[in-house]
Each structure stands twice: as structure tokens, then as C-alpha cells.
Amino acid sequence: MRRGVTIVFHLARADNGVIGVDGGLPWHLPADLKRFKAATMGRPMVMGRKTFESFPAPLPGRRHIVLTRDRGWSAPAAEVAHTPDEALALAGPGEVAVIGGAEVFALFLDRADRVELTEVHTTPAGDAVVPAFDGWREVSREDHEGVDGRPAYSFVTLER
């Protein structure tokens, strides 16, 4: 934690590192969506433009800080930042949820304090990939079986 800011990654990642395909998730896990909502509610969320544009509408109860290189981009309910430092300044003190995509996770990796990870036990094709979190310490794990054709998954918390 630095200067009163705690940076927490929130993501679902397949066993092969895939986090997305064609601007969406390659799986539908209601429990993961419920966990994400509970963990991010009331917090500023930092995301890339493509992640923001993948939502059907802004997510209620959360601030949407959108990191983009496009100086002319804007959207209703989006607070625009052009650098990680600008995004953190907009977020202010407290816990900041970094929610993707892959480029945004890479930009914040050296600053992150915790990872709230859903390990999705499948190996889908995808075009957005995040490497494994090597060197992080697992502090909790909750395993879930696959049901109704959905893959098995694990809720994992990692800390530095």
C-alpha cells in the first residue's frame, strides 16, 4: 500500500492465461460475476477503453476510470485518464479496483498489492492473455466444481 492507496486486481483467468475473446469473456460463471460485483461495489474501477466498451451499460454503484491513449475519447459515466498516475489521482485514497484488460494489468503490475483471481479450469481460445502471477503468495483458495456445462473454477486471493 502506497500513499493511502491499495491497488487490487480483479480478474478471471483460464488455466492457459486467457482472460478474453472478441471483447468478452469466453465463459459464463454467475458466481464469478456475483463475487466481482460484491468486491467492486462502491469502489473506483480502473479499466481500459475496450473493457469499458464491453459493458452493455456502466456498472451501477461504481466509478469507471477509463485509461486510454486516445486524447479525444469520452463517454457518459467514464472518467478519462491517459496515464496510470492520472488514473490513481482520479481514484483518490483507498482501495482501487483494476479490472483489465491485459494491457492495463501489465501497466499496474508493479504497483498491485493484491489479486482477487478466479482461476477458470479450462483452456479456451482467446485474444487477451495475462501471464501467471509468479512470486505472489496465495492467502486463500475456494474450489468449485463445474456444473451445467460450465468449467470448474477457484476463487483465489494473492498478495505480494
mmCIF file of C-alpha atoms in Angstrom:
data_model
loop_
_atom_site.group_PDB
_atom_site.id
_atom_site.type_symbol
_atom_site.label_atom_id
_atom_site.label_comp_id
_atom_site.label_asym_id
_atom_site.label_seq_id
_atom_site.Cartn_x
_atom_site.Cartn_y
_atom_site.Cartn_z
ATOM 1 C CA MET A 1 0.000 0.000 0.000
ATOM 2 C CA ARG A 2 1.380 3.383 -1.013
ATOM 3 C CA ARG A 3 0.157 6.843 -0.110
ATOM 4 C CA GLY A 4 -3.135 5.500 1.221
ATOM 5 C CA VAL A 5 -3.885 3.595 -1.991
ATOM 6 C CA THR A 6 -4.373 -0.161 -2.217
ATOM 7 C CA ILE A 7 -4.390 -1.500 -5.773
ATOM 8 C CA VAL A 8 -6.365 -4.705 -6.210
ATOM 9 C CA PHE A 9 -6.612 -6.631 -9.481
ATOM 10 C CA HIS A 10 -9.948 -8.331 -10.173
ATOM 11 C CA LEU A 11 -9.945 -10.888 -12.972
ATOM 12 C CA ALA A 12 -10.949 -14.316 -14.164
ATOM 13 C CA ARG A 13 -8.127 -16.162 -15.937
ATOM 14 C CA ALA A 14 -8.197 -19.542 -17.668
ATOM 15 C CA ASP A 15 -5.513 -22.142 -16.997
ATOM 16 C CA ASN A 16 -3.823 -21.093 -20.270
ATOM 17 C CA GLY A 17 -3.818 -17.385 -19.324
ATOM 18 C CA VAL A 18 -6.777 -16.342 -21.481
ATOM 19 C CA ILE A 19 -8.938 -13.588 -19.973
ATOM 20 C CA GLY A 20 -10.958 -12.605 -23.037
ATOM 21 C CA VAL A 21 -12.016 -13.270 -26.597
ATOM 22 C CA ASP A 22 -13.555 -10.812 -29.072
ATOM 23 C CA GLY A 23 -14.168 -8.214 -26.351
ATOM 24 C CA GLY A 24 -15.955 -10.591 -23.980
ATOM 25 C CA LEU A 25 -15.420 -13.462 -21.581
ATOM 26 C CA PRO A 26 -15.003 -16.976 -23.017
ATOM 27 C CA TRP A 27 -17.207 -18.418 -20.218
ATOM 28 C CA HIS A 28 -20.272 -17.552 -18.175
ATOM 29 C CA LEU A 29 -19.791 -18.082 -14.438
ATOM 30 C CA PRO A 30 -22.592 -16.433 -12.429
ATOM 31 C CA ALA A 31 -20.717 -16.951 -9.133
ATOM 32 C CA ASP A 32 -17.697 -15.070 -10.525
ATOM 33 C CA LEU A 33 -19.886 -12.160 -11.645
ATOM 34 C CA LYS A 34 -21.519 -12.058 -8.193
ATOM 35 C CA ARG A 35 -18.095 -12.071 -6.479
ATOM 36 C CA PHE A 36 -16.847 -9.313 -8.802
ATOM 37 C CA LYS A 37 -19.898 -7.145 -8.073
ATOM 38 C CA ALA A 38 -19.560 -7.566 -4.296
ATOM 39 C CA ALA A 39 -15.816 -6.850 -4.359
ATOM 40 C CA THR A 40 -16.002 -3.737 -6.551
ATOM 41 C CA MET A 41 -19.238 -2.129 -5.325
ATOM 42 C CA GLY A 42 -18.658 1.432 -4.117
ATOM 43 C CA ARG A 43 -15.039 1.457 -5.313
ATOM 44 C CA PRO A 44 -13.366 3.274 -8.175
ATOM 45 C CA MET A 45 -12.577 0.850 -11.000
ATOM 46 C CA VAL A 46 -9.686 1.467 -13.385
ATOM 47 C CA MET A 47 -10.018 -0.156 -16.796
ATOM 48 C CA GLY A 48 -9.003 0.205 -20.406
ATOM 49 C CA ARG A 49 -11.314 1.634 -23.031
ATOM 50 C CA LYS A 50 -12.064 -1.760 -24.591
ATOM 51 C CA THR A 51 -13.073 -3.175 -21.197
ATOM 52 C CA PHE A 52 -15.373 -0.184 -20.590
ATOM 53 C CA GLU A 53 -16.905 -0.562 -24.059
ATOM 54 C CA SER A 54 -17.535 -4.280 -23.449
ATOM 55 C CA PHE A 55 -20.152 -3.456 -20.783
ATOM 56 C CA PRO A 56 -23.747 -3.148 -22.019
ATOM 57 C CA ALA A 57 -24.023 -0.107 -19.707
ATOM 58 C CA PRO A 58 -21.926 1.401 -16.896
ATOM 59 C CA LEU A 59 -21.972 -0.829 -13.821
ATOM 60 C CA PRO A 60 -24.119 0.685 -11.067
ATOM 61 C CA GLY A 61 -22.584 1.796 -7.776
ATOM 62 C CA ARG A 62 -19.020 2.107 -9.059
ATOM 63 C CA ARG A 63 -16.862 4.790 -10.650
ATOM 64 C CA HIS A 64 -15.474 3.980 -14.110
ATOM 65 C CA ILE A 65 -11.981 5.416 -14.601
ATOM 66 C CA VAL A 66 -11.018 4.644 -18.176
ATOM 67 C CA LEU A 67 -7.377 4.600 -19.206
ATOM 68 C CA THR A 68 -6.960 5.414 -22.904
ATOM 69 C CA ARG A 69 -4.261 6.775 -25.194
ATOM 70 C CA ASP A 70 -6.974 8.490 -27.285
ATOM 71 C CA ARG A 71 -6.972 12.128 -26.117
ATOM 72 C CA GLY A 72 -10.316 12.746 -27.831
ATOM 73 C CA TRP A 73 -12.212 9.803 -26.327
ATOM 74 C CA SER A 74 -15.053 10.330 -23.866
ATOM 75 C CA ALA A 75 -18.208 8.508 -22.833
ATOM 76 C CA PRO A 76 -21.061 9.097 -20.385
ATOM 77 C CA ALA A 77 -20.171 7.825 -16.868
ATOM 78 C CA ALA A 78 -16.473 7.493 -17.781
ATOM 79 C CA GLU A 79 -13.751 9.474 -16.029
ATOM 80 C CA VAL A 80 -10.907 9.597 -18.550
ATOM 81 C CA ALA A 81 -7.217 9.187 -17.682
ATOM 82 C CA HIS A 82 -4.246 8.906 -20.034
ATOM 83 C CA THR A 83 -1.613 7.517 -17.649
ATOM 84 C CA PRO A 84 -1.662 5.153 -14.663
ATOM 85 C CA ASP A 85 -0.719 8.083 -12.399
ATOM 86 C CA GLU A 86 -3.670 10.139 -13.707
ATOM 87 C CA ALA A 87 -5.990 7.185 -13.088
ATOM 88 C CA LEU A 88 -4.780 6.795 -9.498
ATOM 89 C CA ALA A 89 -5.075 10.546 -8.884
ATOM 90 C CA LEU A 90 -8.702 10.415 -10.079
ATOM 91 C CA ALA A 91 -9.387 7.376 -7.866
ATOM 92 C CA GLY A 92 -8.052 9.056 -4.722
ATOM 93 C CA PRO A 93 -7.121 7.275 -1.494
ATOM 94 C CA GLY A 94 -8.476 3.861 -0.526
ATOM 95 C CA GLU A 95 -8.900 0.650 -2.463
ATOM 96 C CA VAL A 96 -8.764 0.892 -6.243
ATOM 97 C CA ALA A 97 -10.080 -1.989 -8.343
ATOM 98 C CA VAL A 98 -8.083 -2.574 -11.531
ATOM 99 C CA ILE A 99 -10.321 -4.686 -13.771
ATOM 100 C CA GLY A 100 -8.494 -5.016 -17.096
ATOM 101 C CA GLY A 101 -7.806 -5.671 -19.779
ATOM 102 C CA ALA A 102 -4.439 -7.310 -20.250
ATOM 103 C CA GLU A 103 -2.584 -4.081 -21.149
ATOM 104 C CA VAL A 104 -3.944 -2.301 -18.074
ATOM 105 C CA PHE A 105 -2.972 -5.197 -15.790
ATOM 106 C CA ALA A 106 0.556 -5.031 -17.251
ATOM 107 C CA LEU A 107 0.735 -1.264 -16.600
ATOM 108 C CA PHE A 108 -0.213 -1.682 -12.921
ATOM 109 C CA LEU A 109 1.524 -4.989 -12.168
ATOM 110 C CA ASP A 110 4.480 -3.458 -10.332
ATOM 111 C CA ARG A 111 2.103 -1.367 -8.174
ATOM 112 C CA ALA A 112 -0.516 -4.001 -7.341
ATOM 113 C CA ASP A 113 -0.967 -5.040 -3.708
ATOM 114 C CA ARG A 114 -3.456 -7.901 -4.094
ATOM 115 C CA VAL A 115 -5.050 -10.051 -6.781
ATOM 116 C CA GLU A 116 -8.613 -11.337 -6.499
ATOM 117 C CA LEU A 117 -8.409 -14.077 -9.099
ATOM 118 C CA THR A 118 -10.934 -16.530 -10.412
ATOM 119 C CA GLU A 119 -8.951 -19.421 -11.886
ATOM 120 C CA VAL A 120 -11.170 -20.895 -14.594
ATOM 121 C CA HIS A 121 -10.158 -24.516 -15.139
ATOM 122 C CA THR A 122 -10.406 -24.647 -18.911
ATOM 123 C CA THR A 123 -8.191 -23.717 -21.862
ATOM 124 C CA PRO A 124 -10.299 -21.663 -24.285
ATOM 125 C CA ALA A 125 -9.082 -19.843 -27.361
ATOM 126 C CA GLY A 126 -8.766 -16.126 -26.742
ATOM 127 C CA ASP A 127 -7.098 -12.910 -27.796
ATOM 128 C CA ALA A 128 -6.427 -11.357 -24.379
ATOM 129 C CA VAL A 129 -3.903 -13.136 -22.158
ATOM 130 C CA VAL A 130 -2.444 -12.384 -18.721
ATOM 131 C CA PRO A 131 0.657 -14.272 -17.551
ATOM 132 C CA ALA A 132 0.636 -16.261 -14.315
ATOM 133 C CA PHE A 133 1.212 -14.277 -11.124
ATOM 134 C CA ASP A 134 4.612 -15.766 -10.292
ATOM 135 C CA GLY A 135 6.162 -14.724 -7.000
ATOM 136 C CA TRP A 136 2.835 -13.874 -5.349
ATOM 137 C CA ARG A 137 1.696 -15.594 -2.146
ATOM 138 C CA GLU A 138 -1.644 -17.402 -2.122
ATOM 139 C CA VAL A 139 -3.560 -16.430 1.028
ATOM 140 C CA SER A 140 -6.905 -18.076 0.298
ATOM 141 C CA ARG A 141 -8.479 -20.543 -2.133
ATOM 142 C CA GLU A 142 -12.036 -21.776 -2.590
ATOM 143 C CA ASP A 143 -12.513 -24.537 -5.192
ATOM 144 C CA HIS A 144 -15.790 -25.082 -7.060
ATOM 145 C CA GLU A 145 -16.838 -27.968 -9.300
ATOM 146 C CA GLY A 146 -18.092 -27.368 -12.813
ATOM 147 C CA VAL A 147 -21.879 -27.593 -13.218
ATOM 148 C CA ASP A 148 -24.355 -27.306 -16.104
ATOM 149 C CA GLY A 149 -21.593 -27.455 -18.702
ATOM 150 C CA ARG A 150 -19.642 -24.660 -17.020
ATOM 151 C CA PRO A 151 -15.977 -25.229 -16.130
ATOM 152 C CA ALA A 152 -14.698 -25.798 -12.610
ATOM 153 C CA TYR A 153 -13.143 -22.705 -11.035
ATOM 154 C CA SER A 154 -11.311 -21.499 -7.952
ATOM 155 C CA PHE A 155 -11.571 -18.178 -6.127
ATOM 156 C CA VAL A 156 -8.003 -17.269 -5.147
ATOM 157 C CA THR A 157 -6.556 -14.297 -3.273
ATOM 158 C CA LEU A 158 -2.874 -13.480 -3.877
ATOM 159 C CA GLU A 159 -0.709 -10.952 -2.054
ATOM 160 C CA ARG A 160 2.827 -9.691 -2.613
#
